[in-house]
Short mmCIF file of C-alpha atoms in Angstrom, two decimals:
data_model
loop_
_atom_site.label_atom_id
_atom_site.label_comp_id
_atom_site.label_asym_id
_atom_site.label_seq_id
_atom_site.Cartn_x
_atom_site.Cartn_y
_atom_site.Cartn_z
CA MET A 1 20.48 34.38 -12.18
CA PRO A 2 18.33 32.13 -9.97
CA ILE A 3 19.92 29.96 -7.29
CA TYR A 4 18.90 26.31 -7.18
CA GLN A 5 19.27 24.09 -4.15
CA TYR A 6 19.78 20.42 -4.87
CA LYS A 7 20.06 16.99 -3.31
CA ALA A 8 21.78 14.34 -5.41
CA ILE A 9 23.48 10.93 -5.30
CA ASN A 10 27.19 10.82 -6.16
CA PRO A 11 28.90 7.90 -8.00
CA GLU A 12 29.74 6.29 -4.63
CA GLY A 13 26.04 6.18 -3.72
CA LYS A 14 26.32 8.90 -1.05
CA GLU A 15 23.79 11.70 -0.74
CA THR A 16 25.13 15.20 -1.32
CA THR A 17 23.46 18.63 -1.10
CA GLY A 18 24.37 22.13 -2.21
CA ALA A 19 23.36 25.12 -4.28
CA MET A 20 24.28 26.43 -7.74
CA ASP A 21 23.55 29.25 -10.15
CA ALA A 22 21.65 28.29 -13.31
CA SER A 23 19.50 30.02 -15.90
CA ASP A 24 16.68 27.55 -15.29
CA ARG A 25 15.98 24.22 -13.65
CA GLY A 26 16.97 22.30 -16.77
CA GLY A 27 20.38 23.98 -16.69
CA ALA A 28 20.83 22.98 -13.06
CA LEU A 29 19.97 19.38 -13.92
CA ARG A 30 22.49 19.39 -16.79
CA GLN A 31 25.20 20.73 -14.49
CA LEU A 32 24.57 18.00 -11.93
CA ARG A 33 24.61 15.23 -14.52
CA SER A 34 27.81 16.58 -16.06
CA GLN A 35 29.39 16.20 -12.61
CA GLY A 36 28.32 12.54 -12.46
CA LEU A 37 25.53 13.21 -9.95
CA ILE A 38 21.99 11.80 -10.02
CA PRO A 39 19.53 14.60 -9.16
CA VAL A 40 17.05 13.68 -6.45
CA GLU A 41 15.74 17.12 -5.50
CA VAL A 42 16.31 20.36 -7.43
CA GLY A 43 14.36 23.51 -6.69
CA GLU A 44 14.72 27.27 -6.99
CA THR A 45 15.23 28.96 -3.64
CA LEU A 46 12.55 31.53 -4.41
CA ILE A 47 10.01 28.76 -4.87
CA GLU A 48 11.14 27.16 -1.67
CA ALA A 49 10.47 30.40 0.18
CA SER A 50 7.02 30.88 -1.31
CA PRO A 51 4.76 32.43 1.36
CA ARG A 52 1.95 29.99 0.63
CA ARG A 53 4.21 27.03 1.28
CA ALA A 54 6.00 28.55 4.26
CA ALA A 55 2.68 29.19 5.96
CA ARG A 56 2.09 25.45 6.33
CA PRO A 57 4.38 23.56 8.71
CA SER A 58 6.61 20.83 7.30
CA ARG A 59 5.42 17.27 7.94
CA LYS A 60 8.12 15.15 6.36
CA LYS A 61 7.45 12.21 8.67
CA ARG A 62 3.93 11.62 7.37
CA LYS A 63 3.52 8.26 5.64
CA ILE A 64 0.83 6.35 3.81
CA LYS A 65 0.34 2.65 3.06
CA THR A 66 1.84 1.21 -0.10
CA ARG A 67 -1.62 0.25 -1.30
CA GLU A 68 -2.77 3.87 -1.02
CA LEU A 69 0.15 5.04 -3.16
CA VAL A 70 -0.71 2.37 -5.75
CA MET A 71 -4.34 3.54 -5.88
CA PHE A 72 -3.31 7.20 -6.15
CA THR A 73 -0.99 6.41 -9.06
CA HIS A 74 -3.74 4.48 -10.87
CA GLN A 75 -6.14 7.39 -10.35
CA MET A 76 -3.59 9.93 -11.62
CA ASN A 77 -3.05 7.84 -14.73
CA SER A 78 -6.82 7.75 -15.38
CA VAL A 79 -7.50 11.47 -14.90
CA LEU A 80 -4.44 12.54 -16.92
CA LYS A 81 -5.55 10.29 -19.79
CA ALA A 82 -8.87 12.15 -19.68
CA ASN A 83 -6.91 15.41 -20.33
CA ILE A 84 -7.92 16.89 -16.97
CA PRO A 85 -5.51 19.68 -15.87
CA LEU A 86 -2.95 18.58 -13.28
CA THR A 87 -4.11 20.78 -10.39
CA GLN A 88 -7.74 19.87 -11.02
CA ALA A 89 -6.79 16.17 -11.13
CA LEU A 90 -5.06 16.45 -7.77
CA ALA A 91 -8.08 18.24 -6.30
CA ILE A 92 -10.44 15.50 -7.54
CA ILE A 93 -8.31 12.66 -6.18
CA SER A 94 -7.76 14.48 -2.88
CA SER A 95 -11.50 14.95 -2.37
CA GLN A 96 -12.14 11.24 -2.97
CA SER A 97 -9.29 9.85 -0.88
CA GLU A 98 -10.16 8.02 2.34
CA SER A 99 -6.70 8.74 3.80
CA GLU A 100 -6.48 11.97 5.77
CA VAL A 101 -2.70 12.07 5.36
CA LEU A 102 -2.92 11.66 1.58
CA ARG A 103 -5.60 14.37 1.36
CA GLU A 104 -3.37 16.81 3.23
CA VAL A 105 -0.31 15.93 1.17
CA LEU A 106 -2.13 16.23 -2.17
CA THR A 107 -3.52 19.60 -1.10
CA GLU A 108 0.00 20.84 -0.34
CA VAL A 109 1.30 19.41 -3.62
CA ARG A 110 -1.47 21.19 -5.55
CA GLU A 111 -0.76 24.48 -3.77
CA ALA A 112 2.96 24.17 -4.54
CA ILE A 113 2.22 23.57 -8.24
CA GLU A 114 -0.09 26.60 -8.30
CA GLY A 115 2.77 28.55 -6.73
CA GLY A 116 5.10 27.67 -9.64
CA ALA A 117 6.76 24.42 -8.59
CA SER A 118 6.86 21.31 -10.74
CA MET A 119 4.95 18.24 -9.63
CA ALA A 120 8.20 16.39 -8.86
CA ASP A 121 9.53 19.28 -6.76
CA ALA A 122 6.25 19.46 -4.89
CA MET A 123 6.25 15.72 -4.23
CA ARG A 124 9.82 15.59 -3.01
CA GLU A 125 8.77 17.67 0.01
CA HIS A 126 6.94 14.57 1.26
CA PRO A 127 9.52 11.75 1.24
CA GLY A 128 7.40 9.62 3.55
CA VAL A 129 4.68 9.52 0.89
CA PHE A 130 6.63 9.76 -2.38
CA PRO A 131 10.01 7.95 -2.31
CA PRO A 132 12.97 9.33 -4.35
CA LEU A 133 12.49 6.69 -7.04
CA TYR A 134 8.88 7.80 -7.50
CA VAL A 135 9.79 11.49 -7.60
CA ASN A 136 12.58 11.03 -10.16
CA THR A 137 10.30 9.00 -12.42
CA VAL A 138 7.63 11.71 -12.26
CA ARG A 139 10.30 14.30 -13.08
CA MET A 140 11.28 12.39 -16.22
CA GLY A 141 7.63 12.24 -17.26
CA GLU A 142 7.23 15.98 -16.76
CA GLU A 143 10.37 16.84 -18.68
CA GLY A 144 9.42 14.51 -21.54
CA GLY A 145 5.79 15.62 -21.65
CA VAL A 146 4.57 12.06 -21.10
CA LEU A 147 3.40 12.25 -17.50
CA ASP A 148 0.29 10.16 -18.16
CA ARG A 149 2.35 7.33 -19.67
CA VAL A 150 4.87 7.51 -16.83
CA MET A 151 2.10 7.34 -14.24
CA ALA A 152 0.78 4.21 -15.96
CA GLN A 153 4.24 2.63 -15.79
CA LEU A 154 4.63 3.67 -12.16
CA ALA A 155 1.27 2.13 -11.30
CA GLU A 156 2.27 -1.13 -12.96
CA PHE A 157 5.64 -1.11 -11.18
CA LEU A 158 4.12 -0.37 -7.76
CA GLU A 159 1.47 -3.06 -8.29
CA ALA A 160 4.13 -5.65 -9.13
CA ASN A 161 6.30 -4.57 -6.20
CA TYR A 162 3.32 -4.74 -3.86
CA ALA A 163 2.55 -8.28 -5.02
CA LEU A 164 6.19 -9.25 -4.53
CA ASN A 165 6.18 -7.91 -0.98
CA ALA A 166 3.01 -9.87 -0.30
CA GLU A 167 4.76 -13.05 -1.45
CA VAL A 168 7.68 -12.33 0.87
CA ARG A 169 5.37 -11.67 3.83
CA SER A 170 3.43 -14.87 3.20
CA ALA A 171 6.70 -16.82 3.30
CA MET A 172 7.54 -15.39 6.72
CA TYR A 173 4.15 -15.28 8.47
CA TYR A 174 3.46 -19.01 8.64
CA PRO A 175 6.78 -20.09 10.24
CA ALA A 176 6.65 -17.09 12.57
CA ALA A 177 3.11 -17.95 13.69
CA ILE A 178 4.05 -21.56 14.45
CA VAL A 179 7.14 -20.51 16.43
CA CYS A 180 5.14 -17.95 18.45
CA MET A 181 2.48 -20.54 19.33
CA ALA A 182 5.17 -23.02 20.38
CA VAL A 183 6.92 -20.45 22.59
CA LEU A 184 3.65 -19.42 24.24
CA SER A 185 2.67 -23.05 24.88
CA VAL A 186 6.02 -23.92 26.47
CA THR A 187 5.95 -20.74 28.57
CA PHE A 188 2.47 -21.60 29.82
CA ILE A 189 3.63 -25.09 30.86
CA LEU A 190 6.73 -23.77 32.62
CA VAL A 191 5.00 -20.94 34.48
CA PHE A 192 1.60 -22.44 35.38
CA VAL A 193 1.85 -26.23 35.17
CA MET A 194 5.36 -26.99 36.42
CA PRO A 195 5.05 -25.25 39.84
CA ARG A 196 2.13 -27.55 40.77
CA MET A 197 3.92 -30.66 39.50
CA THR A 198 7.13 -29.64 41.25
CA LYS A 199 5.35 -29.57 44.62
CA VAL A 200 4.09 -33.11 44.08
CA PHE A 201 7.51 -34.37 42.97
CA LEU A 202 9.34 -32.84 45.93
CA GLU A 203 6.84 -34.25 48.45
CA SER A 204 7.53 -37.74 47.10
CA GLY A 205 11.12 -37.47 48.38
CA GLN A 206 12.63 -39.11 45.32
CA ILE A 207 15.75 -38.02 43.42
CA LEU A 208 14.44 -36.29 40.33
CA PRO A 209 15.92 -37.19 36.90
CA LEU A 210 17.97 -34.63 34.99
CA PRO A 211 15.23 -33.64 32.45
CA THR A 212 12.84 -32.90 35.31
CA ARG A 213 15.41 -30.83 37.20
CA LEU A 214 16.16 -28.82 34.04
CA LEU A 215 12.47 -28.18 33.44
CA ILE A 216 11.91 -27.13 37.06
CA GLY A 217 14.90 -24.78 36.85
CA ALA A 218 13.56 -23.21 33.66
CA GLY A 219 10.15 -22.74 35.29
CA ASP A 220 11.70 -21.15 38.40
CA PHE A 221 13.77 -18.80 36.26
CA LEU A 222 10.72 -17.62 34.30
CA SER A 223 8.72 -17.15 37.49
CA THR A 224 11.38 -15.22 39.42
CA ARG A 225 13.63 -13.65 36.80
CA GLY A 226 11.51 -13.73 33.66
CA TRP A 227 11.44 -9.94 33.62
CA THR A 228 15.11 -9.95 32.62
CA ILE A 229 14.34 -11.68 29.30
CA PRO A 230 12.67 -8.62 27.65
CA ILE A 231 15.58 -6.46 28.84
CA ILE A 232 18.17 -8.85 27.40
CA LEU A 233 16.24 -9.22 24.14
CA GLY A 234 15.81 -5.44 23.92
CA GLY A 235 19.54 -4.93 24.42
CA LEU A 236 20.37 -7.53 21.79
CA PHE A 237 17.88 -5.92 19.40
CA ALA A 238 19.41 -2.46 19.94
CA LEU A 239 22.91 -3.85 19.43
CA MET A 240 21.82 -5.67 16.27
CA LYS A 241 20.11 -2.55 14.96
CA TRP A 242 23.26 -0.49 15.54
CA TRP A 243 25.43 -3.12 13.85
CA LEU A 244 23.11 -3.25 10.83
CA SER A 245 23.23 0.54 10.57
CA THR A 246 26.94 0.30 9.76
CA GLU A 247 28.00 -0.44 6.19
CA ASP A 248 30.24 -3.33 7.19
CA GLY A 249 27.57 -4.82 9.47
CA ARG A 250 24.87 -4.74 6.78
CA TYR A 251 27.23 -6.30 4.24
CA LYS A 252 28.23 -9.16 6.54
CA TRP A 253 24.63 -9.79 7.59
CA TYR A 254 23.33 -10.04 4.03
CA ARG A 255 26.29 -12.17 3.02
CA PHE A 256 25.36 -14.54 5.88
CA LEU A 257 21.69 -14.62 4.84
CA ARG A 258 22.53 -15.24 1.20
CA ALA A 259 24.73 -18.22 2.19
CA MET A 260 21.87 -20.03 3.97
CA PRO A 261 20.53 -23.03 2.01
CA ALA A 262 16.83 -22.19 1.46
CA LEU A 263 16.56 -18.62 2.69
CA GLY A 264 19.57 -17.54 0.62
CA ILE A 265 18.02 -18.75 -2.65
CA PHE A 266 14.77 -17.00 -1.76
CA ILE A 267 16.54 -13.70 -0.96
CA LYS A 268 18.54 -13.81 -4.20
CA LYS A 269 15.46 -14.34 -6.35
CA VAL A 270 13.51 -11.59 -4.58
CA GLY A 271 16.45 -9.20 -5.06
CA VAL A 272 16.78 -9.92 -8.78
CA THR A 273 13.02 -9.50 -9.25
CA ARG A 274 13.05 -6.08 -7.58
CA ILE A 275 16.06 -4.92 -9.58
CA ALA A 276 14.47 -6.02 -12.86
CA GLN A 277 11.11 -4.44 -12.02
CA THR A 278 12.70 -1.13 -11.03
CA MET A 279 15.08 -1.01 -14.02
CA ALA A 280 12.24 -1.77 -16.44
CA SER A 281 10.08 0.99 -14.95
CA LEU A 282 12.87 3.59 -14.96
CA LEU A 283 14.04 2.80 -18.49
CA GLN A 284 10.49 2.88 -19.82
CA SER A 285 10.08 6.29 -18.19
CA GLY A 286 13.08 7.67 -20.07
CA VAL A 287 15.69 7.55 -17.29
CA PRO A 288 19.19 6.92 -18.76
CA ALA A 289 20.54 3.43 -18.03
CA LEU A 290 23.45 4.61 -15.86
CA ASP A 291 21.21 6.92 -13.80
CA ALA A 292 18.69 4.10 -13.43
CA LEU A 293 21.41 1.73 -12.17
CA ARG A 294 22.58 4.29 -9.62
CA LEU A 295 19.04 4.90 -8.39
CA VAL A 296 18.47 1.16 -8.02
CA ALA A 297 21.79 0.77 -6.21
CA ALA A 298 20.93 3.61 -3.83
CA THR A 299 17.52 2.17 -2.92
CA VAL A 300 18.18 -1.60 -2.86
CA GLY A 301 18.10 -3.15 0.60
CA ASP A 302 20.57 -6.01 0.10
CA ALA A 303 24.02 -4.60 1.00
CA VAL A 304 25.83 -7.28 -1.05
CA VAL A 305 23.83 -6.39 -4.16
CA GLN A 306 24.20 -2.69 -3.44
CA ARG A 307 28.00 -2.88 -3.35
CA ALA A 308 28.03 -4.95 -6.55
CA LEU A 309 25.71 -2.50 -8.35
CA PHE A 310 27.86 0.51 -7.47
CA GLU A 311 30.88 -1.34 -8.88
CA VAL A 312 28.84 -2.06 -12.01
CA CYS A 313 27.97 1.65 -12.26
CA ASP A 314 31.67 2.57 -12.18
CA LYS A 315 32.41 0.13 -15.01
CA VAL A 316 29.42 1.28 -17.06
CA GLN A 317 30.58 4.87 -16.70
CA LYS A 318 33.91 3.77 -18.21
CA GLY A 319 32.09 2.35 -21.23
CA GLN A 320 32.01 -1.38 -20.46
CA GLY A 321 28.27 -1.85 -20.98
CA ILE A 322 25.90 -3.35 -18.41
CA SER A 323 25.77 -7.12 -18.90
CA LYS A 324 29.51 -7.80 -18.66
CA PRO A 325 30.03 -5.98 -15.31
CA LEU A 326 26.89 -7.68 -13.96
CA ALA A 327 28.33 -11.08 -14.85
CA GLN A 328 31.74 -10.20 -13.38
CA ALA A 329 30.14 -9.23 -10.04
CA ASN A 330 29.46 -12.94 -9.26
CA VAL A 331 26.34 -11.89 -7.35
CA PHE A 332 23.59 -12.21 -9.93
CA PRO A 333 22.22 -15.45 -11.48
CA ILE A 334 23.62 -16.48 -14.85
CA LEU A 335 20.16 -16.44 -16.43
CA PHE A 336 19.69 -12.83 -15.33
CA THR A 337 23.01 -11.62 -16.77
CA GLN A 338 22.50 -13.54 -20.01
CA MET A 339 19.06 -12.05 -20.57
CA VAL A 340 20.43 -8.57 -19.88
CA ARG A 341 23.21 -9.24 -22.43
CA VAL A 342 20.65 -10.25 -25.06
CA GLY A 343 18.60 -7.13 -24.35
CA GLU A 344 21.67 -4.92 -24.52
CA GLU A 345 22.86 -6.39 -27.82
CA SER A 346 19.40 -6.19 -29.40
CA GLY A 347 18.72 -2.65 -28.18
CA GLU A 348 15.66 -3.84 -26.20
CA LEU A 349 17.10 -3.51 -22.72
CA GLU A 350 13.95 -2.16 -21.05
CA ALA A 351 11.79 -4.91 -22.61
CA MET A 352 14.28 -7.55 -21.48
CA PHE A 353 14.29 -6.24 -17.90
CA ALA A 354 10.48 -6.47 -17.97
CA GLN A 355 10.71 -10.08 -19.15
CA VAL A 356 13.25 -10.86 -16.43
CA ALA A 357 10.91 -9.35 -13.83
CA ASN A 358 8.01 -11.49 -15.05
CA ALA A 359 10.12 -14.65 -15.14
CA TYR A 360 11.58 -14.16 -11.68
CA SER A 361 8.19 -13.23 -10.23
CA LEU A 362 7.13 -16.79 -10.99
CA GLU A 363 10.42 -18.04 -9.52
CA VAL A 364 9.69 -16.14 -6.31
CA ARG A 365 6.28 -17.82 -6.04
CA TYR A 366 7.86 -21.24 -6.42
CA ALA A 367 10.65 -20.30 -4.01
CA THR A 368 8.04 -19.14 -1.48
CA LYS A 369 6.27 -22.49 -1.62
CA ASN A 370 9.56 -24.37 -1.40
CA PHE A 371 10.70 -22.27 1.56
CA ILE A 372 7.47 -22.91 3.46
CA SER A 373 7.60 -26.62 2.55
CA LEU A 374 11.14 -26.84 3.90
CA MET A 375 10.53 -24.82 7.07
CA GLU A 376 7.37 -26.67 8.07
CA PRO A 377 9.00 -30.07 8.79
CA ILE A 378 11.98 -28.40 10.46
CA ILE A 379 9.75 -26.42 12.84
CA ILE A 380 7.51 -29.44 13.51
CA GLY A 381 10.62 -31.54 14.21
CA VAL A 382 11.98 -29.01 16.70
CA MET A 383 8.57 -28.76 18.39
CA ALA A 384 8.37 -32.55 18.59
CA ILE A 385 11.75 -32.68 20.35
CA VAL A 386 10.65 -30.00 22.84
CA VAL A 387 7.35 -31.79 23.52
CA LEU A 388 9.15 -35.14 23.94
CA PHE A 389 11.56 -33.54 26.43
CA ILE A 390 8.67 -32.08 28.46
CA VAL A 391 6.78 -35.39 28.43
CA MET A 392 9.90 -37.24 29.60
CA ALA A 393 10.53 -34.68 32.34
CA LEU A 394 6.99 -35.16 33.65
CA ALA A 395 6.61 -38.89 33.05
CA LEU A 396 9.88 -40.17 34.56
CA PRO A 397 9.25 -39.01 38.16
CA MET A 398 5.60 -40.06 37.93
CA MET A 399 6.70 -43.58 36.92
CA LYS A 400 9.07 -43.67 39.90
CA MET A 401 6.26 -42.54 42.19
CA GLY A 402 4.11 -45.39 40.87
CA GLN A 403 6.88 -47.92 41.51
CA LEU A 404 7.35 -46.65 45.07
CA ALA A 405 3.62 -46.90 45.71
CA HIS A 406 3.68 -50.59 44.78
#
């Protein structure tokens, strides 16, 4: 009996690996699901040791841009609809791709399929290119014989997710650009302008006002000890990164972000949109609701939402449905839970998740505009205070010098 190696997600959201005996791959999948595990990677050891695949070195760290994955998925959908054989479709797309990494990966995927592996098993060898969510959706399409339809749904999902990420980036770029310009301007004044003004002020022999002394001190610090700032910031960044790598740290950080007035609302709406988009795509691809919830919980970035979703999964496994545990979590908007309840009661859960995704996509656009509108006056106000302080620090001693001259 063949031996199958597997990687799966347990009910607690942890990744687990192992091996098992099974008559075929479908039997191995059934065994994993009967144990409450969500299969991520399942492959026969003989396939894994195929000489053709072993001859090529593993390159699991290779990555491609999200846009390239979206285009590949659209192309796969088109060629599969044209009834072109899978290996030939991969060869055509590979030859037309502008990305060297994607060409290499698709060549290896095609070789693995020719060697007897499924498309999902071949793709899972390249996690930097095909994420687990993508691979599991492709697996469902292969097992159901509807790979072309699944690729169309994946393309739509990736397109929507790409647009959502673009909205999030646009909300962050503008405030970040203004802050960077302000910091550079102030640094230029402190390092290059203040030393010349300081010499003039000191030669006048007057007692400098407090704002001027503070500005001179800041300029001296940047000139003599400014090199310590990158070191301190680097240390703080490393400490923050370590803290966020812990489960408790990530949870507390996201709870803090979600409590902020404008940013918190924005984060909540983005999170709900991503959950709805992913659930709709997985359900439309034939993934069972509980498995879809666990996959979403395992891949969501917000630690608060992740913890809530795993608790929902436990309750769903006990037969409580989906909408009620979602409402009891006190994390998701009331509109979201109510729409899920309607979809669950009407038997149109996947269609309702799609509607939620569309509705909240519009909400994210409005939230993006509101966030930028709120941040702009705050940043301008802070910059105005800084500029006023600098002007005062320079003007006060100059006024005294004028009085002394008269």
